[in-house]
CSV table of C-alpha atoms in Angstrom, one decimal:
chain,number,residue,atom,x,y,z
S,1,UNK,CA,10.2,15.8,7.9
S,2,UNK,CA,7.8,16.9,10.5
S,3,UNK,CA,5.1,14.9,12.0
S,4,UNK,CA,2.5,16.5,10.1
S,5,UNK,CA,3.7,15.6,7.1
S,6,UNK,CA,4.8,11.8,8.7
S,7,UNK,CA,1.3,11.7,9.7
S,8,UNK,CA,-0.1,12.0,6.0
S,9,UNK,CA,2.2,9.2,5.3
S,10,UNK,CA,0.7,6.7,7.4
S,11,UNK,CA,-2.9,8.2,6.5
S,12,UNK,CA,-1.9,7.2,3.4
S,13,UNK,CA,-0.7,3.6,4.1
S,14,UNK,CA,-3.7,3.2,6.6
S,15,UNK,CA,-6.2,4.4,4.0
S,16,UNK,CA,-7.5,7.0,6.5
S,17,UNK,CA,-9.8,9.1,3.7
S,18,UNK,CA,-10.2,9.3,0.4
S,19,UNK,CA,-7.3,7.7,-2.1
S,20,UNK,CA,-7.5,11.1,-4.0
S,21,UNK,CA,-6.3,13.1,-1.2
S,22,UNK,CA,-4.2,10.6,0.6
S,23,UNK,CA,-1.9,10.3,-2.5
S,24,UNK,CA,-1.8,14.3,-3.3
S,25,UNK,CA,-1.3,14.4,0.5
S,26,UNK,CA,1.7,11.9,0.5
S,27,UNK,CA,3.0,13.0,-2.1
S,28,UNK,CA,3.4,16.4,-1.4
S,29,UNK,CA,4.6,15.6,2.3
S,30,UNK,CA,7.1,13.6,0.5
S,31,UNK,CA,8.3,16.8,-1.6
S,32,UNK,CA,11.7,14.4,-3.2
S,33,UNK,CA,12.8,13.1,0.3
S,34,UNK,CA,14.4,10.0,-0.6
S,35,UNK,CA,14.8,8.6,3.2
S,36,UNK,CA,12.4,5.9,4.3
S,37,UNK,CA,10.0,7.3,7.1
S,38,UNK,CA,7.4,5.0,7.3
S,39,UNK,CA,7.0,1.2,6.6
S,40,UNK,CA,4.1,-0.8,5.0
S,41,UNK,CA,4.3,-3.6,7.3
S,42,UNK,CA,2.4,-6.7,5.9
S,43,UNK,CA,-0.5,-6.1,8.4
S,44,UNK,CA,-1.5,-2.5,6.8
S,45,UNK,CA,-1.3,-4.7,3.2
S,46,UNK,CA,-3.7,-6.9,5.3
S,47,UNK,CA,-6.1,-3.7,5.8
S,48,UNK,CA,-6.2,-2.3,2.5
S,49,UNK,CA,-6.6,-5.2,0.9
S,50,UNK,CA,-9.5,-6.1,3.7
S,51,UNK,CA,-11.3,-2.3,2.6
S,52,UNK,CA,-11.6,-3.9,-1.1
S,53,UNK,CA,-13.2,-6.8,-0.1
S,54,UNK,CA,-15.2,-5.2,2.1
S,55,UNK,CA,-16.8,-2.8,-0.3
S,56,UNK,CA,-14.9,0.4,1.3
S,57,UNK,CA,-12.5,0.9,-1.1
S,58,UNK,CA,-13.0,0.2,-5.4
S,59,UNK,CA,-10.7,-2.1,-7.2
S,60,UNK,CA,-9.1,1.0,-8.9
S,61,UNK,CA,-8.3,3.0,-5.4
S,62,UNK,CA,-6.9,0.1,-4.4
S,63,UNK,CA,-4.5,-0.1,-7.4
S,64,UNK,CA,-3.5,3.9,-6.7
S,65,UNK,CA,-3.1,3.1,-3.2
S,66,UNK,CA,-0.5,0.2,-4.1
S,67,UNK,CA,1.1,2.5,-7.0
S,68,UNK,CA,1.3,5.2,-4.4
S,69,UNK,CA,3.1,3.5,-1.6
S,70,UNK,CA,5.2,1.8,-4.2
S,71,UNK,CA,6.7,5.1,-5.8
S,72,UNK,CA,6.9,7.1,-2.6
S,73,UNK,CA,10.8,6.6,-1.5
S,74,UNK,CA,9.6,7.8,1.8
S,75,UNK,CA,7.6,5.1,2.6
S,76,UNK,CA,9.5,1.8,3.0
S,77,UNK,CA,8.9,-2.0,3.5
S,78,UNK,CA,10.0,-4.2,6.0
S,79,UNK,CA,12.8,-5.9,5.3
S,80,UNK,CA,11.8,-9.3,6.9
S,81,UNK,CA,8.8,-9.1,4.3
S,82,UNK,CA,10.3,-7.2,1.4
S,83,UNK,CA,10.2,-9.6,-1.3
S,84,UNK,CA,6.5,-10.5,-0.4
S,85,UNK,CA,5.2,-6.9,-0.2
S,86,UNK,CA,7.1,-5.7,-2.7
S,87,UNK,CA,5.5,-8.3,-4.6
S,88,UNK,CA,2.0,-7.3,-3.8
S,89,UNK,CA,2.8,-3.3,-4.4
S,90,UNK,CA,3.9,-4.4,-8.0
S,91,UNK,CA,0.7,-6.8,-9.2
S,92,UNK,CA,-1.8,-4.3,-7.3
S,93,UNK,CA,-0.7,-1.7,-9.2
S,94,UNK,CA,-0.4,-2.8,-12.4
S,95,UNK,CA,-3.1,-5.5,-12.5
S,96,UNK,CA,-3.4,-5.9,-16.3
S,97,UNK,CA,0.4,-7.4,-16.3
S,98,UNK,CA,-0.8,-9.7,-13.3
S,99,UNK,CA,-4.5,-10.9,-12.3
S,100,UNK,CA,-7.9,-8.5,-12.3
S,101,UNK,CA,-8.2,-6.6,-8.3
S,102,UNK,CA,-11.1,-9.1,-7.2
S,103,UNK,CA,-12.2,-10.7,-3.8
S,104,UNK,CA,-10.5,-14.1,-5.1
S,105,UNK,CA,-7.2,-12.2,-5.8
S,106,UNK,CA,-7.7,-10.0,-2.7
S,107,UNK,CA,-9.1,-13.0,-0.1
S,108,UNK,CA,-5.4,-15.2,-1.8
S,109,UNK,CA,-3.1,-12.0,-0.7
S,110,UNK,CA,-4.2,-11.7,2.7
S,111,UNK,CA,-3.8,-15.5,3.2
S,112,UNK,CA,-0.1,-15.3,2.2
S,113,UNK,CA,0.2,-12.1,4.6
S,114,UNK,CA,-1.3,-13.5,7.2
S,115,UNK,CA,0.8,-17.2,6.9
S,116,UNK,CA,4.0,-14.6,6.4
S,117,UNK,CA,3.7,-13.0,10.0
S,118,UNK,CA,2.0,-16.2,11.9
């Protein structure tokens, strides 16, 4: 994979543009590379979940941001905080199983993040 297309990656998982593009971006990058290349670490969760409830980001680019970075093989948690952000990908991205993408649900997440790395 070249850095380019490592680059888009983390664009992706650092929300850096739109969700549209990011995903197309990623996912073309990714062209069926199953190796992990980049991690979501629980402090990029932290970010996207802080550009909902800041108003940057809509409730629905969040969920295709989460269902993005959970179906890309190329992008990879950390192990030490698999179960938790594997967790999160899942009920982000399919919030009609789980609870509505609000600042309650949002504001709850990055408290169990942020007690997960402190």
């Amino acid at each position: 994979m070249t850095q380019q297309e490592v680059r888009k990656l983390r664009d992706l998982l650092e929300l850096n543009g739109h969700i549209d593009d990011l995903a197309r971006a990623a996912r073309l990058a990714s062209h069926g590379q199953i190796d992990e290349v980049v991690y979501l670490l629980p402090e990029g969760a932290i970010n996207a979940l802080g550009k909902y409830t800041s108003g940057e980001i809509s409730a629905r680019e969040l969920t295709e941001w989460a269902e993005v970075v959970h179906s890309l093989d190329t992008i990879g948690v950390t192990e030490e905080h698999e179960d938790l952000l594997i967790q999160l990908l899942f009920e982000i991205s399919t919030p009609e199983l789980f609870y509505e993408i609000n600042a309650e649900t949002c504001s709850r997440w990055i408290g169990r993040l942020r007690q997960a790395i402190s």
